[in-house]
Coordinates of C-alpha atoms in Angstrom, one line a residue:
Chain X
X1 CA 47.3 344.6 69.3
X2 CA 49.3 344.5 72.7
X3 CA 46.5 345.6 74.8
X4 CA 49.1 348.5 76.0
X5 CA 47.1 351.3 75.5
X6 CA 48.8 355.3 76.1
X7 CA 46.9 358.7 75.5
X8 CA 47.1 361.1 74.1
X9 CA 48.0 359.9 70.6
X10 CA 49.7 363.4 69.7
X11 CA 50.1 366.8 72.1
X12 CA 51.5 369.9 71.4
X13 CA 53.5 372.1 74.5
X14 CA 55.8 375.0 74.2
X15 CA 59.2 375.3 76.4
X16 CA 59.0 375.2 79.8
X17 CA 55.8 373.9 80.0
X18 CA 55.0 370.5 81.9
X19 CA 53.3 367.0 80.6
X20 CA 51.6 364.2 81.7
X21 CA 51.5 361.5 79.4
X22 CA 49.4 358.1 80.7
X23 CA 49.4 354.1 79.9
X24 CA 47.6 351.5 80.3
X25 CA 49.4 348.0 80.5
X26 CA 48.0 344.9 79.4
X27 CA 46.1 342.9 81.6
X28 CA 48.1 340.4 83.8
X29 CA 51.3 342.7 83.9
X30 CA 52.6 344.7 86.9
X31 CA 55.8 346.4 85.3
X32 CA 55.7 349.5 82.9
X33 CA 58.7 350.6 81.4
X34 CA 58.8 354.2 79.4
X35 CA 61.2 355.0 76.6
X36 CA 62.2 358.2 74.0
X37 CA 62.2 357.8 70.9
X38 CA 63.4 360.9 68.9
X39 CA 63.4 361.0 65.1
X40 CA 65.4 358.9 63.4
X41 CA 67.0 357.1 66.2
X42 CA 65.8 353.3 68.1
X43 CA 64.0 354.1 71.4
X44 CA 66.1 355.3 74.9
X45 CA 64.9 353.8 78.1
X46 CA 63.8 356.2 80.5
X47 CA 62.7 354.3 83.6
X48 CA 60.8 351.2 85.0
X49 CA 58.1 350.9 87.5
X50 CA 57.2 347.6 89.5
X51 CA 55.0 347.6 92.2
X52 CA 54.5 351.4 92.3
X53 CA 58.6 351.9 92.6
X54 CA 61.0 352.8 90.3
X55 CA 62.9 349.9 89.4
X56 CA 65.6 350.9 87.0
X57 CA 66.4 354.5 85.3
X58 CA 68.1 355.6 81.8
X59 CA 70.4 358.4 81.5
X60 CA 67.4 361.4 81.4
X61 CA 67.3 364.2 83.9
X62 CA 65.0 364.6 87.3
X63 CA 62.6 366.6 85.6
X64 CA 61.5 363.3 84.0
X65 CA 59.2 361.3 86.5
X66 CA 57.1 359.0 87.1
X67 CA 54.2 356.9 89.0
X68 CA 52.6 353.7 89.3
X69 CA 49.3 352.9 89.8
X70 CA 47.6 350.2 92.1
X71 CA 46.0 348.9 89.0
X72 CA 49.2 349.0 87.2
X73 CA 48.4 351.7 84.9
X74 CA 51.5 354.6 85.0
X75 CA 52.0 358.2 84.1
X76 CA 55.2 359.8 82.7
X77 CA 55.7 363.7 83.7
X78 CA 58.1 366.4 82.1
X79 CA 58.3 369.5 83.4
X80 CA 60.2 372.3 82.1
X81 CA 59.6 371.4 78.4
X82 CA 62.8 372.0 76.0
X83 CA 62.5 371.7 72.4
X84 CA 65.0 368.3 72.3
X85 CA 62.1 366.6 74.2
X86 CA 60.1 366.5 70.9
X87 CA 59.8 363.1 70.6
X88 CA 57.5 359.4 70.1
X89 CA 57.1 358.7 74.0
X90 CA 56.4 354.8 74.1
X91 CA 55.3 352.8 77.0
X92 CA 55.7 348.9 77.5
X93 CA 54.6 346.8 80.1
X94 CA 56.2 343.5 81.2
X95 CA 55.4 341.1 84.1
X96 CA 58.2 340.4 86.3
X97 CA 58.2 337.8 89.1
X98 CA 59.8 339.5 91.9
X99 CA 64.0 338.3 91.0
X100 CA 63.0 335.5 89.6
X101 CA 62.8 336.5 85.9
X102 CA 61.3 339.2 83.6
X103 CA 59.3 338.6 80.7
X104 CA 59.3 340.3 77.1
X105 CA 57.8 343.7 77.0
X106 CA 54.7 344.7 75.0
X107 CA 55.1 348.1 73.5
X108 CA 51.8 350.5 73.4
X109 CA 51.3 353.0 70.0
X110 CA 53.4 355.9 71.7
X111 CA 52.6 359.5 72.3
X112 CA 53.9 362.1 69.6
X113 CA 55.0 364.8 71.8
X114 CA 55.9 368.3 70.1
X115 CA 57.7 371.2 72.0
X116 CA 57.3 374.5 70.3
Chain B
X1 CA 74.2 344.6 78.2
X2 CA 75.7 343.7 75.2
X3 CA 76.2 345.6 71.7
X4 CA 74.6 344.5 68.9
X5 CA 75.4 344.8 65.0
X6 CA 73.2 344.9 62.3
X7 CA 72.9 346.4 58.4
X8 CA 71.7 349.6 58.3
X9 CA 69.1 348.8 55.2
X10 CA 68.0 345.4 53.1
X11 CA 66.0 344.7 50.5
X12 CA 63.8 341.5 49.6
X13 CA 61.4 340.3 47.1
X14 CA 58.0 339.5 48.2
X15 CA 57.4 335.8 48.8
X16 CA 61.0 335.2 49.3
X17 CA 62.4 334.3 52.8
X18 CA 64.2 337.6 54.2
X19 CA 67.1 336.6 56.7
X20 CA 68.0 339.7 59.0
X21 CA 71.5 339.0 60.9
X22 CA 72.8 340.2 64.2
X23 CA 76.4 339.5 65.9
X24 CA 76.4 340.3 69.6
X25 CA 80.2 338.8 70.1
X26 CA 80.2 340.2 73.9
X27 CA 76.7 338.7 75.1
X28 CA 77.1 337.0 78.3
X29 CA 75.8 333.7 79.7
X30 CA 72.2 334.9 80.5
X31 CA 71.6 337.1 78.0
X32 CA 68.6 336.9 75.4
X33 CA 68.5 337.9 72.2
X34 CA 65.4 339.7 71.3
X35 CA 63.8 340.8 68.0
X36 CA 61.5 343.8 67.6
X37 CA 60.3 345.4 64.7
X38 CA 58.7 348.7 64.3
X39 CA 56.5 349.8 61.1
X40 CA 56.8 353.9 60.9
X41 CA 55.5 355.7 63.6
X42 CA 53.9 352.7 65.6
X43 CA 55.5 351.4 68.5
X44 CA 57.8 348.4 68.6
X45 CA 56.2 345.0 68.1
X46 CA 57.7 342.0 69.8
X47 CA 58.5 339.3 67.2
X48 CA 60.5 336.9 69.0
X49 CA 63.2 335.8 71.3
X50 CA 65.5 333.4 72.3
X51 CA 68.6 332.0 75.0
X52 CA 70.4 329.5 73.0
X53 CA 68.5 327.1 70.9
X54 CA 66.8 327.8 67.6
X55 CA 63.1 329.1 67.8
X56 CA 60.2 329.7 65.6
X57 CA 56.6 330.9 65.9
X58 CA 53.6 332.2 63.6
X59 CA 55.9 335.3 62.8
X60 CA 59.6 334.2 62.1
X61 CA 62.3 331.7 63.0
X62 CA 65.3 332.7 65.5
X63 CA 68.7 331.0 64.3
X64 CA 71.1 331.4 66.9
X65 CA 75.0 330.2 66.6
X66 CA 76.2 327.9 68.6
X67 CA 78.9 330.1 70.0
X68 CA 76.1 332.9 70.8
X69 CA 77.7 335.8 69.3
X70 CA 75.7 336.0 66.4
X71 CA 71.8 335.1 65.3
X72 CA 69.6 335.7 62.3
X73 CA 65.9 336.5 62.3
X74 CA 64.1 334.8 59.4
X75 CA 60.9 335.7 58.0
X76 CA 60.1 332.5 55.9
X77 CA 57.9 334.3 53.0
X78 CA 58.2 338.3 53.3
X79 CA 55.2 340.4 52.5
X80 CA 54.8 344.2 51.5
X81 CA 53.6 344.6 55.3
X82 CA 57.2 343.0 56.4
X83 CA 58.3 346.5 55.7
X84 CA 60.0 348.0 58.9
X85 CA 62.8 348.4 61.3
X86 CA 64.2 345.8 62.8
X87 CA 65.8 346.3 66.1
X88 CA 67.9 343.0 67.8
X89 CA 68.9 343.3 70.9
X90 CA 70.4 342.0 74.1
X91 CA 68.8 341.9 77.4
X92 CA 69.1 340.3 81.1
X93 CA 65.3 338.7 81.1
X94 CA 65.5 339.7 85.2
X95 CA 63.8 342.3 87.3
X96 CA 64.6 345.4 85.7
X97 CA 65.3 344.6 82.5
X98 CA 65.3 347.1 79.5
X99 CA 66.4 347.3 76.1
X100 CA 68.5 348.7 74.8
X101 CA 67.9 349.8 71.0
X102 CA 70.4 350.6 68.3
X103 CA 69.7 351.6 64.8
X104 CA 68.0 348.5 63.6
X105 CA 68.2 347.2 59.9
X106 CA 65.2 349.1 57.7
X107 CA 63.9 346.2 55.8
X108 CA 62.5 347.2 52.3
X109 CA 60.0 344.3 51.1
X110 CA 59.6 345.1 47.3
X111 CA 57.2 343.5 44.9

């Protein structure tokens, strides 16, 4: 167990609707990345938070956003569902040290989202 | 960040040692190489990782050439459970790091 906990485990939307998926990161770490994983494939990297701020960003469209918490925890939205969005949505949280270094990222169990 | 390689699919007997390669020829300076696994449908669990020299913990040891453009994950006595994905990759361990997956190397622990 990484501690990183997301919810919900499994959600069901139809196109063009809009999602809020949540995480928790461990205790201790300020950074939560979020990544796509589609069927088949290794996980994408959508973006990175530190410190409330996106701090980094994949190749994925505006209508996938983000916050960060005070407390850390983050929330990834998608609005205007399409039905290549279907996809295991993992989170992972990190600690970095302001420029000084990163640390290894702890993945949570991942949301199974389905877009009908 | 750096390419990795890896085989699409291995097999290993339980008990034996299963030794996973990886070339990354174009990793740079201050680059890691990291090893992931992911067992189906669960997220990505952090195995180990590594700079330059050799490391091991409770889950696997981390050969890494001298040269740095290749590396080997080995998992010292391979259980049914050892069955997975195997992702390597290379990252910048600085302030906005990600990774970058490929396909990883499915690992098929048979009895």
């Amino acid at each position: 167990e990484t501690g990183v906990t997301q919810s919900p485990t499994h959600l069901i939307k139809t196109r063009g609707q809009q999602v809020t998926l949540r995480c928790s990161s461990q205790s201790g770490h300020n950074t939560v990345s979020w990544y796509q994983q589609a069927l088949g494939q290794g996980p994408q990297f959508i973006f990175q938070y530190y410190r409330e701020e996106e701090n980094g960003r994949g190749n994925f469209p505006p209508r996938f956003s983000g916050l960060q918490f005070p407390n850390y925890s983050s929330e990834l939205n998608v609005n205007a569902l399409e039905l290549d969005d279907s996809a295991l949505y993992l989170c992972a949280s990190s600690s970095l040290k302001g420029t000084s270094g990163g640390e290894t990222q702890y993945f949570g169990p991942g949301t199974r989202l389905l877009v009908l | 960040d750096a390419k990795t390689t890896q085989p699409t699919s291995m097999d290993c007997a339980e008990g034996r040692a299963a030794n996973l390669p990886c070339n990354h020829s174009t990793i740079s300076g201050n680059e890691y190489v990291y090893w992931y696994r992911q067992i189906h449908s669960q997220g990505p669990q952090y195995i180990i990782h590594g700079l330059k020299n050799n490391e091991t913990n409770e889950m696997a040891s981390l050969i890494i050439t001298e040269d740095r453009k290749s590396s080997t994950l080995i998992l010292p006595h391979a259980t049914l459970r050892d069955t997975a994905v195997y992702y390597c990759i290379v990252s910048h361990n600085n302030a906005g790091n990600m990774l970058t997956f490929g396909g990883g190397t499915r690992l098929m622990v048979k009895p």
